[in-house]
CSV table of C-alpha atoms and ligand atoms in Angstrom, one decimal:
chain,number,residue,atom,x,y,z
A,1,UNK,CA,67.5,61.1,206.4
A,2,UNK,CA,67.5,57.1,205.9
A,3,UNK,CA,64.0,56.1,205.6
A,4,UNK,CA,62.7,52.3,206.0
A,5,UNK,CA,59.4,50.8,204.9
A,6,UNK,CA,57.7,48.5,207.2
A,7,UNK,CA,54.1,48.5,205.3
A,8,UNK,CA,54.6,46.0,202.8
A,9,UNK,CA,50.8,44.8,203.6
A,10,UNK,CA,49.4,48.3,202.6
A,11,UNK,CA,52.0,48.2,199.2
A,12,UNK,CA,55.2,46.7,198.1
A,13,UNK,CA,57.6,48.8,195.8
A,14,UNK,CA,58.1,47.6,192.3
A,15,UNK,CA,61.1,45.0,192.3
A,16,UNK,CA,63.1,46.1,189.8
A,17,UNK,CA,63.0,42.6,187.6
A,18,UNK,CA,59.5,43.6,187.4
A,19,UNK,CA,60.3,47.1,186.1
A,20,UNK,CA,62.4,45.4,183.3
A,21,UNK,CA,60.1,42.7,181.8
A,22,UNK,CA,57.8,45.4,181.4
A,23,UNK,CA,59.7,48.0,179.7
A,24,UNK,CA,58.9,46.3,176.8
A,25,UNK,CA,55.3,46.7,177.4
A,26,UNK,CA,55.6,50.3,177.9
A,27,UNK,CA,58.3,51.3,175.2
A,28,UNK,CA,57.8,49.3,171.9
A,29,UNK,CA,54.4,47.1,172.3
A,30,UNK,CA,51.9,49.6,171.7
A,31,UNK,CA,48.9,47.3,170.5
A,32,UNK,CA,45.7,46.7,171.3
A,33,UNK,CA,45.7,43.5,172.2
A,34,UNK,CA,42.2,42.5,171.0
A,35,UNK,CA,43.7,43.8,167.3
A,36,UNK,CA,43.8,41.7,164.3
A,37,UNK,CA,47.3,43.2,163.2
A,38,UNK,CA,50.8,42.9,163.8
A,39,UNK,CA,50.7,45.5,166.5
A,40,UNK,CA,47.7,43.9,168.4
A,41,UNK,CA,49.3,40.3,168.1
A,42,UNK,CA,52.6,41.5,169.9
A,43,UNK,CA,50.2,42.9,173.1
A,44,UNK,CA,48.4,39.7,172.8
A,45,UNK,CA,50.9,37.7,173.2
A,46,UNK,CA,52.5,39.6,176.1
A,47,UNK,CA,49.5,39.1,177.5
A,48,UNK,CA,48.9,35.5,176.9
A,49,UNK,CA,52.2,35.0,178.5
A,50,UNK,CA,51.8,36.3,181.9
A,51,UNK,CA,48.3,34.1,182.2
A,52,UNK,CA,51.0,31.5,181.9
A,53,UNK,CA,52.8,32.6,184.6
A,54,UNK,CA,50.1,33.5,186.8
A,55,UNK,CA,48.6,30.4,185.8
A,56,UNK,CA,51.9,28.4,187.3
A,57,UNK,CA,51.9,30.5,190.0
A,58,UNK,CA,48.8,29.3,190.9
A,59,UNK,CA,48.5,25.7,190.0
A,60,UNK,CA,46.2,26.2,187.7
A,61,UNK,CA,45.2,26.4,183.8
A,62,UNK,CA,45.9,29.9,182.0
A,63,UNK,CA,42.3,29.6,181.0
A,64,UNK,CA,41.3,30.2,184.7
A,65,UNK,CA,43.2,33.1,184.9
A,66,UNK,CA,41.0,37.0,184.7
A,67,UNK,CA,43.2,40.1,185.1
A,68,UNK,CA,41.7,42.9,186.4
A,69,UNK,CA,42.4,46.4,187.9
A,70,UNK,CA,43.6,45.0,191.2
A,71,UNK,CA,42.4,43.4,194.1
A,72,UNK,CA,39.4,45.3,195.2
A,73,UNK,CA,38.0,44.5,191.3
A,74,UNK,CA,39.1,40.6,191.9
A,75,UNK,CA,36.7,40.5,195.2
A,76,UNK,CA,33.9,42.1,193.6
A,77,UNK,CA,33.8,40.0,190.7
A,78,UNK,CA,34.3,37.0,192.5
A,79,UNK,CA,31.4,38.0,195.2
A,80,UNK,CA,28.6,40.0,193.4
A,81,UNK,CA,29.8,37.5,189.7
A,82,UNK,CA,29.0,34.4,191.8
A,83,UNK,CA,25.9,35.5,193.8
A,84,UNK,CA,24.2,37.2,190.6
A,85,UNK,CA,25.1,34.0,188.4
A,86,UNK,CA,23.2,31.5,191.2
A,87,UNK,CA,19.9,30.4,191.1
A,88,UNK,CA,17.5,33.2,191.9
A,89,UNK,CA,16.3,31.3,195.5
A,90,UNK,CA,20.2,30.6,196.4
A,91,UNK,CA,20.0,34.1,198.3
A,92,UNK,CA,22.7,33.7,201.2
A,93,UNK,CA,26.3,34.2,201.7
A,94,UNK,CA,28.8,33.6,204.3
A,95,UNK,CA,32.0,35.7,205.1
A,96,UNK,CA,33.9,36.4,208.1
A,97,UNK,CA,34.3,39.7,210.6
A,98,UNK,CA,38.1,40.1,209.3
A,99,UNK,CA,37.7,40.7,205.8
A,100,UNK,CA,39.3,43.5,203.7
A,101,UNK,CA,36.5,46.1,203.4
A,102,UNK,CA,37.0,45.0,199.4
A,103,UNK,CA,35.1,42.0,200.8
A,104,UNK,CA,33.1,43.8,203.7
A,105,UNK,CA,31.2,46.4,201.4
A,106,UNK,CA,30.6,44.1,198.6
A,107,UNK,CA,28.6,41.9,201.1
A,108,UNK,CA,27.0,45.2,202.0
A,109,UNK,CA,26.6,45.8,198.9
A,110,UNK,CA,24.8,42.5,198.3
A,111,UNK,CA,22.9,42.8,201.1
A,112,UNK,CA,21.1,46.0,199.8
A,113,UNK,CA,20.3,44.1,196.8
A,114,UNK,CA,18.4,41.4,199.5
A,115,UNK,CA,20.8,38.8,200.0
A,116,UNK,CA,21.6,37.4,203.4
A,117,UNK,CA,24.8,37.5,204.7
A,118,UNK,CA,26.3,36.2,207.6
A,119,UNK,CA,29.6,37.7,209.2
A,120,UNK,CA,31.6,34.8,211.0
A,121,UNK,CA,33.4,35.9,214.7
A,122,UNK,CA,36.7,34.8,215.2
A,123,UNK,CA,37.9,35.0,218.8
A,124,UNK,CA,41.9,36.2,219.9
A,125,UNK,CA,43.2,33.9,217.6
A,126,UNK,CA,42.1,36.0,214.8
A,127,UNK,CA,40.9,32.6,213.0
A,128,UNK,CA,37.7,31.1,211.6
A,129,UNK,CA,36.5,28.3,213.8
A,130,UNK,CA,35.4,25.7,211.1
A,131,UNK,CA,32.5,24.6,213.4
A,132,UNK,CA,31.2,28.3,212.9
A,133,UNK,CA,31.8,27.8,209.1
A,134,UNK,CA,29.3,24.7,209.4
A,135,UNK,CA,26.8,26.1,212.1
A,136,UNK,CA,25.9,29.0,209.7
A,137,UNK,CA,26.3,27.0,205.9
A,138,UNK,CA,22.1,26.8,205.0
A,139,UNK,CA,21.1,25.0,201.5
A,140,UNK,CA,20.3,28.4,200.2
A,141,UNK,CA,24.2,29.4,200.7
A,142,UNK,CA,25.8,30.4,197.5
A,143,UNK,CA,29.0,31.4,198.2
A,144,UNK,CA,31.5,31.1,201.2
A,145,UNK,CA,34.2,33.4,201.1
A,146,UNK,CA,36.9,34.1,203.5
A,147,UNK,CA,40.4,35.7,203.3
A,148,UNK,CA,43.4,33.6,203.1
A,149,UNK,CA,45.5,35.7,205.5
A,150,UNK,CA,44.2,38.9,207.3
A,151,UNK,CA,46.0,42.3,206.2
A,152,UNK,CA,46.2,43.4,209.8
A,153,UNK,CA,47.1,40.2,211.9
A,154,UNK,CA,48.7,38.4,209.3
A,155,UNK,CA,46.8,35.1,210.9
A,156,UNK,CA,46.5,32.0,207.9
A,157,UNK,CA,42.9,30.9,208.3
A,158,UNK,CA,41.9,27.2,207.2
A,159,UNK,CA,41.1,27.7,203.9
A,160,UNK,CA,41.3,24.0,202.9
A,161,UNK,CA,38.7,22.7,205.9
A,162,UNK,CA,36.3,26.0,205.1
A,163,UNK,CA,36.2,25.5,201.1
A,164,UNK,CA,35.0,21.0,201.9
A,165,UNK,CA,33.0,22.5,204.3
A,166,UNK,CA,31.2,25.2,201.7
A,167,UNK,CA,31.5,22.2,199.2
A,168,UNK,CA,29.6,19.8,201.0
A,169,UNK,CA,26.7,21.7,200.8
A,170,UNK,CA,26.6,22.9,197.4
A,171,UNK,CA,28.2,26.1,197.5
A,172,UNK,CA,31.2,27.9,196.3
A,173,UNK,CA,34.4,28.8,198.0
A,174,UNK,CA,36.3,32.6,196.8
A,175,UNK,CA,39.3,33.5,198.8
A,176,UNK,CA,40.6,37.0,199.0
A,177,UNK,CA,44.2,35.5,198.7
A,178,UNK,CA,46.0,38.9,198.7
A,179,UNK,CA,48.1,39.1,201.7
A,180,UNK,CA,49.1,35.1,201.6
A,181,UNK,CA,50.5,35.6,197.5
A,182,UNK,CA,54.3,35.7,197.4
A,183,UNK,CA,54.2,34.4,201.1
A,184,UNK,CA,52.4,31.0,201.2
A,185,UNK,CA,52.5,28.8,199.1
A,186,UNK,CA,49.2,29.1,197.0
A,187,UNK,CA,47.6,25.9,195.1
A,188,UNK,CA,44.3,26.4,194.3
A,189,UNK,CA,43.9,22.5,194.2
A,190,UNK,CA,45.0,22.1,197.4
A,191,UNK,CA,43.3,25.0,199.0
A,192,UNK,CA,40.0,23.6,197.2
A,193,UNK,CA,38.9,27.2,196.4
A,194,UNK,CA,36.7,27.7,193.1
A,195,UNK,CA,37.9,31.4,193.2
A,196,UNK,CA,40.8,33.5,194.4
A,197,UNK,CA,42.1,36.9,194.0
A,198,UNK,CA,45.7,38.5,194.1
A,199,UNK,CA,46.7,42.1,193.5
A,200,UNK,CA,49.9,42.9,192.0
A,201,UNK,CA,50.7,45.7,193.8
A,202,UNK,CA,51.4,43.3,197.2
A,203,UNK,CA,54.0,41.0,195.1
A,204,UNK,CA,56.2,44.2,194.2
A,205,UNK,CA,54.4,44.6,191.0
A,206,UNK,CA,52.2,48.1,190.0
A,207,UNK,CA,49.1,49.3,191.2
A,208,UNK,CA,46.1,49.0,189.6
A,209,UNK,CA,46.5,45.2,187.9
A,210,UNK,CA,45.4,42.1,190.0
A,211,UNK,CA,44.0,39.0,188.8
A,212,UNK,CA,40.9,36.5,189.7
A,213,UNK,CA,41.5,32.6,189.3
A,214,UNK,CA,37.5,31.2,188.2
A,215,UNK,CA,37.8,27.3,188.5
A,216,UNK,CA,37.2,25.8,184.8
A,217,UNK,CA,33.2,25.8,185.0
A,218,UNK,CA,32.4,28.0,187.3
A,219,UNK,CA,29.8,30.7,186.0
A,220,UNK,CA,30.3,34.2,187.2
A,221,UNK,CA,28.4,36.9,185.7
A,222,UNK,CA,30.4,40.2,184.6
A,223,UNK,CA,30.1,43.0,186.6
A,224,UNK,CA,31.3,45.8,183.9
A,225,UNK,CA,30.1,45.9,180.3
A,226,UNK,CA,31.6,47.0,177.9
A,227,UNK,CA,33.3,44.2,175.4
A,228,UNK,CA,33.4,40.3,175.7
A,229,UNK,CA,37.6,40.6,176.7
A,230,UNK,CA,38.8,37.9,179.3
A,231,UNK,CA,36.5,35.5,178.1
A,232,UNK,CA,33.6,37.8,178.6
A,233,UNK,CA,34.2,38.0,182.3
A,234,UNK,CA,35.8,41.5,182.6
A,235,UNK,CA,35.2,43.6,179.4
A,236,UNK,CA,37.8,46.5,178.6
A,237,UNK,CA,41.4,46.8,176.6
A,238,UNK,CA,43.5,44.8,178.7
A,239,UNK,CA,46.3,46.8,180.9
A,240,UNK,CA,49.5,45.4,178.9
A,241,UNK,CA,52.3,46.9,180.9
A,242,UNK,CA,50.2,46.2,183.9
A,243,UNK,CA,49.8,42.9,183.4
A,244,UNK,CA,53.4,41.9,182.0
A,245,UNK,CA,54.6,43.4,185.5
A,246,UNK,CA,51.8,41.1,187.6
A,247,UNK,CA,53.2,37.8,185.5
A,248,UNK,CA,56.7,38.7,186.1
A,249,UNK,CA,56.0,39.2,189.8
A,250,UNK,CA,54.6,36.4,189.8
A,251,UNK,CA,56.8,34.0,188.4
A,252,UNK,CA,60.1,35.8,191.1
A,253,UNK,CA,57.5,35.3,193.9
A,254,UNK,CA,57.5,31.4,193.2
A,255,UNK,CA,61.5,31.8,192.5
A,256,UNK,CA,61.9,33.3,196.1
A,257,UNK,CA,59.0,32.1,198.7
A,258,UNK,CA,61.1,29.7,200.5
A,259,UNK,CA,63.9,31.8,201.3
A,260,UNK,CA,62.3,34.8,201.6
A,261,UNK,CA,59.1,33.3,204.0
A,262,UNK,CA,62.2,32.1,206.4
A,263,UNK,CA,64.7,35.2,205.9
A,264,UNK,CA,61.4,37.2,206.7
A,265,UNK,CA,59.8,35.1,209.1
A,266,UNK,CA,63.5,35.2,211.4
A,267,UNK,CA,63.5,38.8,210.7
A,268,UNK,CA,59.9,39.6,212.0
A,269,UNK,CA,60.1,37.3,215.0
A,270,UNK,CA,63.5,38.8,216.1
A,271,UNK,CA,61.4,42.4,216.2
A,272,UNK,CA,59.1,41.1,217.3
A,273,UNK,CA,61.1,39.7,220.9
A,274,UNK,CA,63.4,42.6,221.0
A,275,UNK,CA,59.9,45.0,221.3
A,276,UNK,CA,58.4,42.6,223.7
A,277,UNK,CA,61.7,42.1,226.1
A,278,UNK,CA,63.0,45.8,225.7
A,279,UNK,CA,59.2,47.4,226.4
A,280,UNK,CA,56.9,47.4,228.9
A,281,UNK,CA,53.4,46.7,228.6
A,282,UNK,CA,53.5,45.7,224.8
A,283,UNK,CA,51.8,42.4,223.5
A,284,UNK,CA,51.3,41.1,220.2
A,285,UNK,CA,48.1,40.3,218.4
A,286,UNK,CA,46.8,36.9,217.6
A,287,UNK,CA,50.7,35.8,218.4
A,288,UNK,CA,49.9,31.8,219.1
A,289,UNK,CA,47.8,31.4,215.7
A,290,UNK,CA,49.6,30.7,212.6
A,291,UNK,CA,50.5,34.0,210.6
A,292,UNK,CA,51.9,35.0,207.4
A,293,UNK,CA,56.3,35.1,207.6
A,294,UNK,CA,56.5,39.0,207.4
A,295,UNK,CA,53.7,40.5,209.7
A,296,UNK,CA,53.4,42.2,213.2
A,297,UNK,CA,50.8,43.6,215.2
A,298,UNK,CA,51.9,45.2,218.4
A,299,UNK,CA,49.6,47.1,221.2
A,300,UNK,CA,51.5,49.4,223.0
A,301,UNK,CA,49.5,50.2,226.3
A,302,UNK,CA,48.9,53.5,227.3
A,303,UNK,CA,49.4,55.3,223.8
A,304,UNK,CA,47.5,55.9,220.7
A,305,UNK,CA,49.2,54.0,217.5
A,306,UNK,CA,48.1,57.4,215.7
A,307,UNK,CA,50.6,59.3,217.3
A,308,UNK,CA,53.2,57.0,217.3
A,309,UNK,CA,53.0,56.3,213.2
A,310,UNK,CA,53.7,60.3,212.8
A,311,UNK,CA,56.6,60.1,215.4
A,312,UNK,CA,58.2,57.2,213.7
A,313,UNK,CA,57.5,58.5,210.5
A,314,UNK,CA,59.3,62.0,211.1
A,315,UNK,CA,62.3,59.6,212.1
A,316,UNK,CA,61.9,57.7,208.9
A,317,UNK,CA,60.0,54.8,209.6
A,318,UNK,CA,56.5,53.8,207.5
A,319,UNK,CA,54.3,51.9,210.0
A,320,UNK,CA,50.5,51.1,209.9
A,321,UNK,CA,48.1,51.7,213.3
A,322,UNK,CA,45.5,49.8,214.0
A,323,UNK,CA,43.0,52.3,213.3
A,324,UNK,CA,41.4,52.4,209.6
A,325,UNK,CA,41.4,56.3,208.2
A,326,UNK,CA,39.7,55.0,205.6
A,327,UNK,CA,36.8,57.6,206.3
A,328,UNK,CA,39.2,60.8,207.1
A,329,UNK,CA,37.9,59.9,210.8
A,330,UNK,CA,40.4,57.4,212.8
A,331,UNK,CA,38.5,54.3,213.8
A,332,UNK,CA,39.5,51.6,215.7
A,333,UNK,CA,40.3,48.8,213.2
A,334,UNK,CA,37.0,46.1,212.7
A,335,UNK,CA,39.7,43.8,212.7
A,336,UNK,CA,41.3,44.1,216.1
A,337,UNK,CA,37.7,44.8,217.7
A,338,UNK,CA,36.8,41.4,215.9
A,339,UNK,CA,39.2,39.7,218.2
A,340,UNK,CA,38.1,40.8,221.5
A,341,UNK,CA,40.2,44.2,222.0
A,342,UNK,CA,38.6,47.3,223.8
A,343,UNK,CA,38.3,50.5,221.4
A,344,UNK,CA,41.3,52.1,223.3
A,345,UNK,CA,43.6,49.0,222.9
A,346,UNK,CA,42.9,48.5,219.4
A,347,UNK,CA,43.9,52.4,218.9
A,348,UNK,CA,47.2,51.5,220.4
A,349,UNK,CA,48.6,48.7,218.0
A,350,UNK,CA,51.1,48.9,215.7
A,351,UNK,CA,51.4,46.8,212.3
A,352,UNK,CA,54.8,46.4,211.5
A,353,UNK,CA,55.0,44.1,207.5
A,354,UNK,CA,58.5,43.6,206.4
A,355,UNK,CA,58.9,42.5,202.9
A,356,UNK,CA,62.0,41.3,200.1
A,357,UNK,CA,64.0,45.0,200.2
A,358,UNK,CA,63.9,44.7,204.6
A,359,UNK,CA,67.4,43.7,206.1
A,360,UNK,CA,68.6,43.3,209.2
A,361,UNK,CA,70.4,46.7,210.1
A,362,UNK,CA,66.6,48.1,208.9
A,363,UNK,CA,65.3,46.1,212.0
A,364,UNK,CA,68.2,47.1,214.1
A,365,UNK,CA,67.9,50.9,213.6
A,366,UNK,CA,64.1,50.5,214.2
A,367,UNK,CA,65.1,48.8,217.2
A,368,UNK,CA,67.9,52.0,218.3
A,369,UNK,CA,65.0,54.4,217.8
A,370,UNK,CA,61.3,52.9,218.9
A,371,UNK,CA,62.3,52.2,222.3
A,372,UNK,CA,62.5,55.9,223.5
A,373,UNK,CA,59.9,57.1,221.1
A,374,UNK,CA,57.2,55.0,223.2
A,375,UNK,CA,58.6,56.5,226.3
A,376,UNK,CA,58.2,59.9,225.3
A,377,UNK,CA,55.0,59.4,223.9
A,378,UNK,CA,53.9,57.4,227.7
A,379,UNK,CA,55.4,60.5,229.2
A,380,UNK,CA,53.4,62.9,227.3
A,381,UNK,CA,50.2,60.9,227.5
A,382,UNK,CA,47.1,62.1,230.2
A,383,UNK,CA,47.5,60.4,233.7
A,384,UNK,CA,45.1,57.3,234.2
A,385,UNK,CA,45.8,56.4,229.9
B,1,PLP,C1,45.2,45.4,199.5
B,1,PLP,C2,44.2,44.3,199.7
B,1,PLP,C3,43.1,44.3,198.9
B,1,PLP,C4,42.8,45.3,197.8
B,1,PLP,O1,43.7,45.2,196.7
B,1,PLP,P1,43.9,46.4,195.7
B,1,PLP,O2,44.8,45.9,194.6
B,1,PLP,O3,44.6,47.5,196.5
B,1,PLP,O4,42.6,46.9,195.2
B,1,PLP,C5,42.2,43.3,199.1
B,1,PLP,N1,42.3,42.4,200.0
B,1,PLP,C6,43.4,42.4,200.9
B,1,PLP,C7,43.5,41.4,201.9
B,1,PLP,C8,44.3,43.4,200.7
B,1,PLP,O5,45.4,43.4,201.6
């Protein structure tokens, strides 16, 4: 059986430019990159020459540039590192009801620890109103942080406006930039954010590498201990391979966004019509708002998305539902119950996220087969659903 991937937001497949420039790293450089010798210099400059990379990728200086294990790590070193390195009366922090639960428990986290947090609404739009952003900034705020683009909706919040906002009142601005890398154009000048974090595993490089950008004099303390690597902000013997694979992602993400965003964005919003024209009772999420070029969220009334993933799955095609089974229990995503919809709708969505490897006969056979799927699945489904 043909299978095609349509959850690029949950992972991406190494690109295969990726896998080369790190062969390398995994074959012959064997160092420890913190070593004085010949073997340790060769890691170290591996290394040194992804942060380059990144650091172009991200407008910014190399020095700026942490790797770390991945995204989660990113967002809790950006959060809990900022909060722990303010002032000990700067107690308060501002995030949104969208976040990735990478953001989500560290604020629970924090607020354990006796920090106030405040979770920002958005509406059906899926996107921060910056009036909220101002209504709930206090002196005592210490960090603002809000995602870049949403996993689930794919909406593009305004990160520019929220960081001047968080800015104007002293404090600092992380964005969990994640799901907009490799499809936005990122800047961190532009965007005005102090921190950001990217994973590789998004951009078609491995799991288990991701990187924080910490604005030139910025202090955030360490969460791990352990060693004084990456400029004493996250201690352990650096993740060569990993790493080469993030900077080379990296640098073929800059080499492709503008064709890709369009070939993707012309892709997705042809699925996107055919599902709305060719079935009934469908609507997509947060479709008005501005969203990232390769992502879908579809309710299909009457059904549970659940149900639908396995069908489609047994024909070959990986979706997301819009219900997290994050806990081995299905819940209704925070996400889609954040903008408005009832428990039962939200269990009957769909996330569809194309990606660099998706062509158009992968859209077209999706489109032969989903059609009567949904109609079998209405049919089966109790009377009055
Ligand atoms: C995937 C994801 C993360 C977590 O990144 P990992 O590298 O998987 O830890 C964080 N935030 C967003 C928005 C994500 O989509």
């Amino acid at each position: 059986m043909q299978r095609h991937y349509f959850d690029h937001n949950a992972t991406t497949p190494i690109d295969p430019q990726v896998l080369d420039a790190m062969m390398p790293a995994l074959r012959e450089v064997s160092g420890n990159a913190s070593s004085i010798h010949s073997f340790g210099q060769d890691a170290r400059l591996l290394v040194e020459s992804a942060r380059l990379q990144a650091a172009d990728f991200l407008r910014c200086e190399p020095k700026e540039v942490v790797f770390t294990s991945g995204g989660t790590e990113s967002d809790n070193l950006a959060i809990l590192g900022a909060v722990r390195a303010a002032a000990g009366d700067r107690k308060h922090v501002v995030t949104t009801a969208i976040e990735h639960p990478a953001v989500l428990q560290t604020c629970g986290q924090l607020e354990r620890e006796g920090v106030t947090v405040d979770y920002l609404p958005v509406g059906p739009s899926g996107v921060v109103d910056i009036a909220d952003v101002s209504a709930a900034l206090r002196p005592e705020t210490v960090l603002v942080s809000v995602m870049h683009a949403n996993n689930e909706l794919g909406t593009i919040q305004p990160i520019a406006e929220i960081a001047a906002t968080a800015h104007a009142v002293g404090a600092l601005f992380h964005a969990d930039a994640v799901q907009s890398a490799g499809k936005l154009p990122l800047d961190v000048d532009t965007l005005g954010v102090d921190l950001l974090t990217i994973s590789g595993h998004k951009i078609y490089a491995p799991k288990g590498v991701g990187a924080l950008y910490v604005r030139k004099g910025v202090e955030i303390e360490s969460i791990q201990f352990g060693g004084r690597h990456e400029r004493a902000r996250r201690p352990g013997t650096e993740n060569v391979p990993g790493i080469v694979g993030l900077g080379a992602a990296c640098e073929l993400a800059s080499q492709r966004l503008a064709v890709e965003s369009a070939r993707q964005a012309a892709l997705r919003d042809r699925l996107e019509q055919a599902i709305l024209s060719q079935i009934a009772n469908t609507w997509v999420n947060a479709a008005g708002s501005p969203r990232t070029p390769n992502t879908t969220n579809i309710g299909f009334g009457g059904i549970e998305g659940e149900p639908l993933l396995i069908s489609l799955d047994l024909k070959g095609f990986a979706v997301s539902s819009g219900a997290a089974c994050s806990s081995g229990a299905v819940e209704p995503s925070h996400v889609l119950l954040a903008i408005g919809l009832s428990r039962e709708q939200a269990r009957s969505c769909l996330r569809l996220s194309i990606g660099c490897g998706t062509a158009a006969e992968d859209v077209d056979r999706f489109l032969a087969v989903l059609p009567a799927v949904v109609e079998r699945l209405r049919a089966l489904a109790p009377a009055g659903r």
